[in-house]
Amino acid sequence: MKMAEKRNPALVELILVILFFALASMVLVQVFVKAHLLSRESRAQTLGLIAAEDLLEQWKELPTQPEQLFSSENGWEEEAAGGNVRTFRSGCNEEMQPVPLEQAVYELRAELWTEEKEAGALLHIRIQVTGLRDGKTQVDLETARYAAET
């Protein structure tokens, strides 16, 4: 009967060590998951910025003819006109390659508007890259170009 009441300290110590390693591994898994998510978000921002800057540079070539850049052949669709602003949308996958909006992970949105001035027009463009899953804007760039009257 005295054997049943005797406790083994090595067994208790082993259980505590296993518990410690289990807790430490849970923390490490959470750290790695968070690092992976941050890496994906950073990659999306970088690729989105490259795509948006590329669009801005292409637009600067022909700012008065956006139909050539934002055509349906290039995967863009124009939203219903609302006042002075023209809005074009396109979808992208995780690598920021064009895909149909139904399959897209990110949305590229281009808004164009014109301010008439005395000697010409100030043409504006705003490019946004937004995640369709979380609705978070990854990139938001805007620029303008002056076009003199001819």
mmCIF file with all atom_site columns, N, CA and C in Angstrom, residues 1-48:
data_model
loop_
_atom_site.group_PDB
_atom_site.id
_atom_site.type_symbol
_atom_site.label_atom_id
_atom_site.label_alt_id
_atom_site.label_comp_id
_atom_site.label_asym_id
_atom_site.label_entity_id
_atom_site.label_seq_id
_atom_site.pdbx_PDB_ins_code
_atom_site.Cartn_x
_atom_site.Cartn_y
_atom_site.Cartn_z
_atom_site.occupancy
_atom_site.B_iso_or_equiv
_atom_site.pdbx_formal_charge
_atom_site.auth_seq_id
_atom_site.auth_comp_id
_atom_site.auth_asym_id
_atom_site.auth_atom_id
_atom_site.pdbx_PDB_model_num
ATOM 1   N N  . MET A 1 1  ? 0.812  -1.193 0.000   1.00 0.00 ? 1  MET A N  1
ATOM 2   C CA . MET A 1 1  ? 0.000  0.000  0.000   1.00 0.00 ? 1  MET A CA 1
ATOM 3   C C  . MET A 1 1  ? 0.855  1.257  0.000   1.00 0.00 ? 1  MET A C  1
ATOM 4   N N  . LYS A 1 2  ? 2.003  1.170  0.624   1.00 0.00 ? 2  LYS A N  1
ATOM 5   C CA . LYS A 1 2  ? 2.858  2.340  0.663   1.00 0.00 ? 2  LYS A CA 1
ATOM 6   C C  . LYS A 1 2  ? 3.404  2.669  -0.720  1.00 0.00 ? 2  LYS A C  1
ATOM 7   N N  . MET A 1 3  ? 3.521  1.714  -1.624  1.00 0.00 ? 3  MET A N  1
ATOM 8   C CA . MET A 1 3  ? 4.011  1.958  -2.984  1.00 0.00 ? 3  MET A CA 1
ATOM 9   C C  . MET A 1 3  ? 3.039  2.821  -3.776  1.00 0.00 ? 3  MET A C  1
ATOM 10  N N  . ALA A 1 4  ? 1.745  2.677  -3.568  1.00 0.00 ? 4  ALA A N  1
ATOM 11  C CA . ALA A 1 4  ? 0.741  3.431  -4.309  1.00 0.00 ? 4  ALA A CA 1
ATOM 12  C C  . ALA A 1 4  ? 0.778  4.905  -3.935  1.00 0.00 ? 4  ALA A C  1
ATOM 13  N N  . GLU A 1 5  ? 1.153  5.216  -2.709  1.00 0.00 ? 5  GLU A N  1
ATOM 14  C CA . GLU A 1 5  ? 1.176  6.610  -2.273  1.00 0.00 ? 5  GLU A CA 1
ATOM 15  C C  . GLU A 1 5  ? 2.467  7.320  -2.679  1.00 0.00 ? 5  GLU A C  1
ATOM 16  N N  . LYS A 1 6  ? 3.470  6.593  -3.053  1.00 0.00 ? 6  LYS A N  1
ATOM 17  C CA . LYS A 1 6  ? 4.746  7.185  -3.403  1.00 0.00 ? 6  LYS A CA 1
ATOM 18  C C  . LYS A 1 6  ? 4.664  7.816  -4.796  1.00 0.00 ? 6  LYS A C  1
ATOM 19  N N  . ARG A 1 7  ? 5.148  9.078  -4.936  1.00 0.00 ? 7  ARG A N  1
ATOM 20  C CA . ARG A 1 7  ? 5.095  9.795  -6.221  1.00 0.00 ? 7  ARG A CA 1
ATOM 21  C C  . ARG A 1 7  ? 6.476  9.757  -6.851  1.00 0.00 ? 7  ARG A C  1
ATOM 22  N N  . ASN A 1 8  ? 6.462  9.778  -8.162  1.00 0.00 ? 8  ASN A N  1
ATOM 23  C CA . ASN A 1 8  ? 7.712  9.739  -8.903  1.00 0.00 ? 8  ASN A CA 1
ATOM 24  C C  . ASN A 1 8  ? 8.023  11.148 -9.398  1.00 0.00 ? 8  ASN A C  1
ATOM 25  N N  . PRO A 1 9  ? 9.032  11.843 -8.851  1.00 0.00 ? 9  PRO A N  1
ATOM 26  C CA . PRO A 1 9  ? 9.335  13.218 -9.273  1.00 0.00 ? 9  PRO A CA 1
ATOM 27  C C  . PRO A 1 9  ? 9.857  13.291 -10.715 1.00 0.00 ? 9  PRO A C  1
ATOM 28  N N  . ALA A 1 10 ? 10.453 12.258 -11.222 1.00 0.00 ? 10 ALA A N  1
ATOM 29  C CA . ALA A 1 10 ? 10.951 12.269 -12.595 1.00 0.00 ? 10 ALA A CA 1
ATOM 30  C C  . ALA A 1 10 ? 9.790  12.345 -13.590 1.00 0.00 ? 10 ALA A C  1
ATOM 31  N N  . LEU A 1 11 ? 8.679  11.647 -13.258 1.00 0.00 ? 11 LEU A N  1
ATOM 32  C CA . LEU A 1 11 ? 7.507  11.665 -14.133 1.00 0.00 ? 11 LEU A CA 1
ATOM 33  C C  . LEU A 1 11 ? 6.871  13.064 -14.158 1.00 0.00 ? 11 LEU A C  1
ATOM 34  N N  . VAL A 1 12 ? 6.771  13.714 -13.017 1.00 0.00 ? 12 VAL A N  1
ATOM 35  C CA . VAL A 1 12 ? 6.222  15.070 -12.936 1.00 0.00 ? 12 VAL A CA 1
ATOM 36  C C  . VAL A 1 12 ? 7.117  16.037 -13.720 1.00 0.00 ? 12 VAL A C  1
ATOM 37  N N  . GLU A 1 13 ? 8.409  15.894 -13.568 1.00 0.00 ? 13 GLU A N  1
ATOM 38  C CA . GLU A 1 13 ? 9.334  16.760 -14.282 1.00 0.00 ? 13 GLU A CA 1
ATOM 39  C C  . GLU A 1 13 ? 9.215  16.552 -15.793 1.00 0.00 ? 13 GLU A C  1
ATOM 40  N N  . LEU A 1 14 ? 9.078  15.315 -16.233 1.00 0.00 ? 14 LEU A N  1
ATOM 41  C CA . LEU A 1 14 ? 8.925  15.006 -17.648 1.00 0.00 ? 14 LEU A CA 1
ATOM 42  C C  . LEU A 1 14 ? 7.637  15.624 -18.212 1.00 0.00 ? 14 LEU A C  1
ATOM 43  N N  . ILE A 1 15 ? 6.556  15.572 -17.456 1.00 0.00 ? 15 ILE A N  1
ATOM 44  C CA . ILE A 1 15 ? 5.289  16.171 -17.892 1.00 0.00 ? 15 ILE A CA 1
ATOM 45  C C  . ILE A 1 15 ? 5.425  17.687 -18.010 1.00 0.00 ? 15 ILE A C  1
ATOM 46  N N  . LEU A 1 16 ? 6.114  18.303 -17.057 1.00 0.00 ? 16 LEU A N  1
ATOM 47  C CA . LEU A 1 16 ? 6.308  19.754 -17.121 1.00 0.00 ? 16 LEU A CA 1
ATOM 48  C C  . LEU A 1 16 ? 7.167  20.150 -18.327 1.00 0.00 ? 16 LEU A C  1
ATOM 49  N N  . VAL A 1 17 ? 8.186  19.378 -18.636 1.00 0.00 ? 17 VAL A N  1
ATOM 50  C CA . VAL A 1 17 ? 9.038  19.667 -19.786 1.00 0.00 ? 17 VAL A CA 1
ATOM 51  C C  . VAL A 1 17 ? 8.233  19.532 -21.086 1.00 0.00 ? 17 VAL A C  1
ATOM 52  N N  . ILE A 1 18 ? 7.429  18.500 -21.193 1.00 0.00 ? 18 ILE A N  1
ATOM 53  C CA . ILE A 1 18 ? 6.588  18.308 -22.383 1.00 0.00 ? 18 ILE A CA 1
ATOM 54  C C  . ILE A 1 18 ? 5.602  19.466 -22.528 1.00 0.00 ? 18 ILE A C  1
ATOM 55  N N  . LEU A 1 19 ? 5.009  19.894 -21.428 1.00 0.00 ? 19 LEU A N  1
ATOM 56  C CA . LEU A 1 19 ? 4.081  21.018 -21.442 1.00 0.00 ? 19 LEU A CA 1
ATOM 57  C C  . LEU A 1 19 ? 4.791  22.298 -21.906 1.00 0.00 ? 19 LEU A C  1
ATOM 58  N N  . PHE A 1 20 ? 5.991  22.542 -21.405 1.00 0.00 ? 20 PHE A N  1
ATOM 59  C CA . PHE A 1 20 ? 6.752  23.714 -21.804 1.00 0.00 ? 20 PHE A CA 1
ATOM 60  C C  . PHE A 1 20 ? 7.039  23.691 -23.305 1.00 0.00 ? 20 PHE A C  1
ATOM 61  N N  . PHE A 1 21 ? 7.496  22.558 -23.844 1.00 0.00 ? 21 PHE A N  1
ATOM 62  C CA . PHE A 1 21 ? 7.790  22.472 -25.274 1.00 0.00 ? 21 PHE A CA 1
ATOM 63  C C  . PHE A 1 21 ? 6.533  22.603 -26.122 1.00 0.00 ? 21 PHE A C  1
ATOM 64  N N  . ALA A 1 22 ? 5.408  22.105 -25.655 1.00 0.00 ? 22 ALA A N  1
ATOM 65  C CA . ALA A 1 22 ? 4.150  22.251 -26.392 1.00 0.00 ? 22 ALA A CA 1
ATOM 66  C C  . ALA A 1 22 ? 3.746  23.719 -26.471 1.00 0.00 ? 22 ALA A C  1
ATOM 67  N N  . LEU A 1 23 ? 3.852  24.442 -25.361 1.00 0.00 ? 23 LEU A N  1
ATOM 68  C CA . LEU A 1 23 ? 3.520  25.869 -25.373 1.00 0.00 ? 23 LEU A CA 1
ATOM 69  C C  . LEU A 1 23 ? 4.487  26.662 -26.259 1.00 0.00 ? 23 LEU A C  1
ATOM 70  N N  . ALA A 1 24 ? 5.766  26.350 -26.174 1.00 0.00 ? 24 ALA A N  1
ATOM 71  C CA . ALA A 1 24 ? 6.759  27.043 -26.996 1.00 0.00 ? 24 ALA A CA 1
ATOM 72  C C  . ALA A 1 24 ? 6.509  26.782 -28.487 1.00 0.00 ? 24 ALA A C  1
ATOM 73  N N  . SER A 1 25 ? 6.144  25.565 -28.845 1.00 0.00 ? 25 SER A N  1
ATOM 74  C CA . SER A 1 25 ? 5.877  25.261 -30.259 1.00 0.00 ? 25 SER A CA 1
ATOM 75  C C  . SER A 1 25 ? 4.624  25.976 -30.752 1.00 0.00 ? 25 SER A C  1
ATOM 76  N N  . MET A 1 26 ? 3.623  26.144 -29.910 1.00 0.00 ? 26 MET A N  1
ATOM 77  C CA . MET A 1 26 ? 2.419  26.896 -30.306 1.00 0.00 ? 26 MET A CA 1
ATOM 78  C C  . MET A 1 26 ? 2.777  28.355 -30.595 1.00 0.00 ? 26 MET A C  1
ATOM 79  N N  . VAL A 1 27 ? 3.592  28.945 -29.760 1.00 0.00 ? 27 VAL A N  1
ATOM 80  C CA . VAL A 1 27 ? 4.007  30.337 -29.968 1.00 0.00 ? 27 VAL A CA 1
ATOM 81  C C  . VAL A 1 27 ? 4.795  30.461 -31.261 1.00 0.00 ? 27 VAL A C  1
ATOM 82  N N  . LEU A 1 28 ? 5.705  29.531 -31.511 1.00 0.00 ? 28 LEU A N  1
ATOM 83  C CA . LEU A 1 28 ? 6.513  29.580 -32.732 1.00 0.00 ? 28 LEU A CA 1
ATOM 84  C C  . LEU A 1 28 ? 5.654  29.420 -33.989 1.00 0.00 ? 28 LEU A C  1
ATOM 85  N N  . VAL A 1 29 ? 4.660  28.554 -33.937 1.00 0.00 ? 29 VAL A N  1
ATOM 86  C CA . VAL A 1 29 ? 3.773  28.381 -35.088 1.00 0.00 ? 29 VAL A CA 1
ATOM 87  C C  . VAL A 1 29 ? 3.035  29.693 -35.365 1.00 0.00 ? 29 VAL A C  1
ATOM 88  N N  . GLN A 1 30 ? 2.554  30.361 -34.332 1.00 0.00 ? 30 GLN A N  1
ATOM 89  C CA . GLN A 1 30 ? 1.865  31.640 -34.518 1.00 0.00 ? 30 GLN A CA 1
ATOM 90  C C  . GLN A 1 30 ? 2.803  32.693 -35.105 1.00 0.00 ? 30 GLN A C  1
ATOM 91  N N  . VAL A 1 31 ? 4.043  32.722 -34.664 1.00 0.00 ? 31 VAL A N  1
ATOM 92  C CA . VAL A 1 31 ? 5.011  33.680 -35.196 1.00 0.00 ? 31 VAL A CA 1
ATOM 93  C C  . VAL A 1 31 ? 5.260  33.420 -36.676 1.00 0.00 ? 31 VAL A C  1
ATOM 94  N N  . PHE A 1 32 ? 5.413  32.155 -37.072 1.00 0.00 ? 32 PHE A N  1
ATOM 95  C CA . PHE A 1 32 ? 5.649  31.832 -38.470 1.00 0.00 ? 32 PHE A CA 1
ATOM 96  C C  . PHE A 1 32 ? 4.438  32.152 -39.344 1.00 0.00 ? 32 PHE A C  1
ATOM 97  N N  . VAL A 1 33 ? 3.241  31.917 -38.848 1.00 0.00 ? 33 VAL A N  1
ATOM 98  C CA . VAL A 1 33 ? 2.028  32.250 -39.600 1.00 0.00 ? 33 VAL A CA 1
ATOM 99  C C  . VAL A 1 33 ? 1.931  33.760 -39.802 1.00 0.00 ? 33 VAL A C  1
ATOM 100 N N  . LYS A 1 34 ? 2.192  34.521 -38.755 1.00 0.00 ? 34 LYS A N  1
ATOM 101 C CA . LYS A 1 34 ? 2.159  35.984 -38.856 1.00 0.00 ? 34 LYS A CA 1
ATOM 102 C C  . LYS A 1 34 ? 3.215  36.485 -39.843 1.00 0.00 ? 34 LYS A C  1
ATOM 103 N N  . ALA A 1 35 ? 4.399  35.917 -39.801 1.00 0.00 ? 35 ALA A N  1
ATOM 104 C CA . ALA A 1 35 ? 5.469  36.305 -40.730 1.00 0.00 ? 35 ALA A CA 1
ATOM 105 C C  . ALA A 1 35 ? 5.065  35.988 -42.168 1.00 0.00 ? 35 ALA A C  1
ATOM 106 N N  . HIS A 1 36 ? 4.423  34.857 -42.382 1.00 0.00 ? 36 HIS A N  1
ATOM 107 C CA . HIS A 1 36 ? 3.969  34.485 -43.725 1.00 0.00 ? 36 HIS A CA 1
ATOM 108 C C  . HIS A 1 36 ? 2.921  35.474 -44.231 1.00 0.00 ? 36 HIS A C  1
ATOM 109 N N  . LEU A 1 37 ? 1.972  35.846 -43.385 1.00 0.00 ? 37 LEU A N  1
ATOM 110 C CA . LEU A 1 37 ? 0.938  36.801 -43.786 1.00 0.00 ? 37 LEU A CA 1
ATOM 111 C C  . LEU A 1 37 ? 1.530  38.173 -44.097 1.00 0.00 ? 37 LEU A C  1
ATOM 112 N N  . LEU A 1 38 ? 2.488  38.616 -43.284 1.00 0.00 ? 38 LEU A N  1
ATOM 113 C CA . LEU A 1 38 ? 3.149  39.892 -43.552 1.00 0.00 ? 38 LEU A CA 1
ATOM 114 C C  . LEU A 1 38 ? 3.929  39.845 -44.869 1.00 0.00 ? 38 LEU A C  1
ATOM 115 N N  . SER A 1 39 ? 4.552  38.721 -45.142 1.00 0.00 ? 39 SER A N  1
ATOM 116 C CA . SER A 1 39 ? 5.298  38.556 -46.379 1.00 0.00 ? 39 SER A CA 1
ATOM 117 C C  . SER A 1 39 ? 4.366  38.616 -47.588 1.00 0.00 ? 39 SER A C  1
ATOM 118 N N  . ARG A 1 40 ? 3.214  37.964 -47.507 1.00 0.00 ? 40 ARG A N  1
ATOM 119 C CA . ARG A 1 40 ? 2.248  37.999 -48.604 1.00 0.00 ? 40 ARG A CA 1
ATOM 120 C C  . ARG A 1 40 ? 1.729  39.407 -48.830 1.00 0.00 ? 40 ARG A C  1
ATOM 121 N N  . GLU A 1 41 ? 1.432  40.128 -47.756 1.00 0.00 ? 41 GLU A N  1
ATOM 122 C CA . GLU A 1 41 ? 0.930  41.491 -47.888 1.00 0.00 ? 41 GLU A CA 1
ATOM 123 C C  . GLU A 1 41 ? 1.994  42.411 -48.479 1.00 0.00 ? 41 GLU A C  1
ATOM 124 N N  . SER A 1 42 ? 3.221  42.250 -48.036 1.00 0.00 ? 42 SER A N  1
ATOM 125 C CA . SER A 1 42 ? 4.312  43.058 -48.566 1.00 0.00 ? 42 SER A CA 1
ATOM 126 C C  . SER A 1 42 ? 4.522  42.773 -50.050 1.00 0.00 ? 42 SER A C  1
ATOM 127 N N  . ARG A 1 43 ? 4.456  41.521 -50.421 1.00 0.00 ? 43 ARG A N  1
ATOM 128 C CA . ARG A 1 43 ? 4.598  41.143 -51.838 1.00 0.00 ? 43 ARG A CA 1
ATOM 129 C C  . ARG A 1 43 ? 3.477  41.752 -52.668 1.00 0.00 ? 43 ARG A C  1
ATOM 130 N N  . ALA A 1 44 ? 2.253  41.717 -52.164 1.00 0.00 ? 44 ALA A N  1
ATOM 131 C CA . ALA A 1 44 ? 1.121  42.302 -52.884 1.00 0.00 ? 44 ALA A CA 1
ATOM 132 C C  . ALA A 1 44 ? 1.305  43.809 -53.059 1.00 0.00 ? 44 ALA A C  1
ATOM 133 N N  . GLN A 1 45 ? 1.781  44.472 -52.023 1.00 0.00 ? 45 GLN A N  1
ATOM 134 C CA . GLN A 1 45 ? 2.000  45.912 -52.127 1.00 0.00 ? 45 GLN A CA 1
ATOM 135 C C  . GLN A 1 45 ? 3.095  46.232 -53.141 1.00 0.00 ? 45 GLN A C  1
ATOM 136 N N  . THR A 1 46 ? 4.160  45.469 -53.130 1.00 0.00 ? 46 THR A N  1
ATOM 137 C CA . THR A 1 46 ? 5.260  45.707 -54.065 1.00 0.00 ? 46 THR A CA 1
ATOM 138 C C  . THR A 1 46 ? 4.827  45.465 -55.507 1.00 0.00 ? 46 THR A C  1
ATOM 139 N N  . LEU A 1 47 ? 4.193  44.324 -55.757 1.00 0.00 ? 47 LEU A N  1
ATOM 140 C CA . LEU A 1 47 ? 3.746  44.020 -57.117 1.00 0.00 ? 47 LEU A CA 1
ATOM 141 C C  . LEU A 1 47 ? 2.647  44.979 -57.563 1.00 0.00 ? 47 LEU A C  1
ATOM 142 N N  . GLY A 1 48 ? 1.766  45.367 -56.639 1.00 0.00 ? 48 GLY A N  1
ATOM 143 C CA . GLY A 1 48 ? 0.720  46.331 -56.964 1.00 0.00 ? 48 GLY A CA 1
ATOM 144 C C  . GLY A 1 48 ? 1.294  47.691 -57.313 1.00 0.00 ? 48 GLY A C  1
#
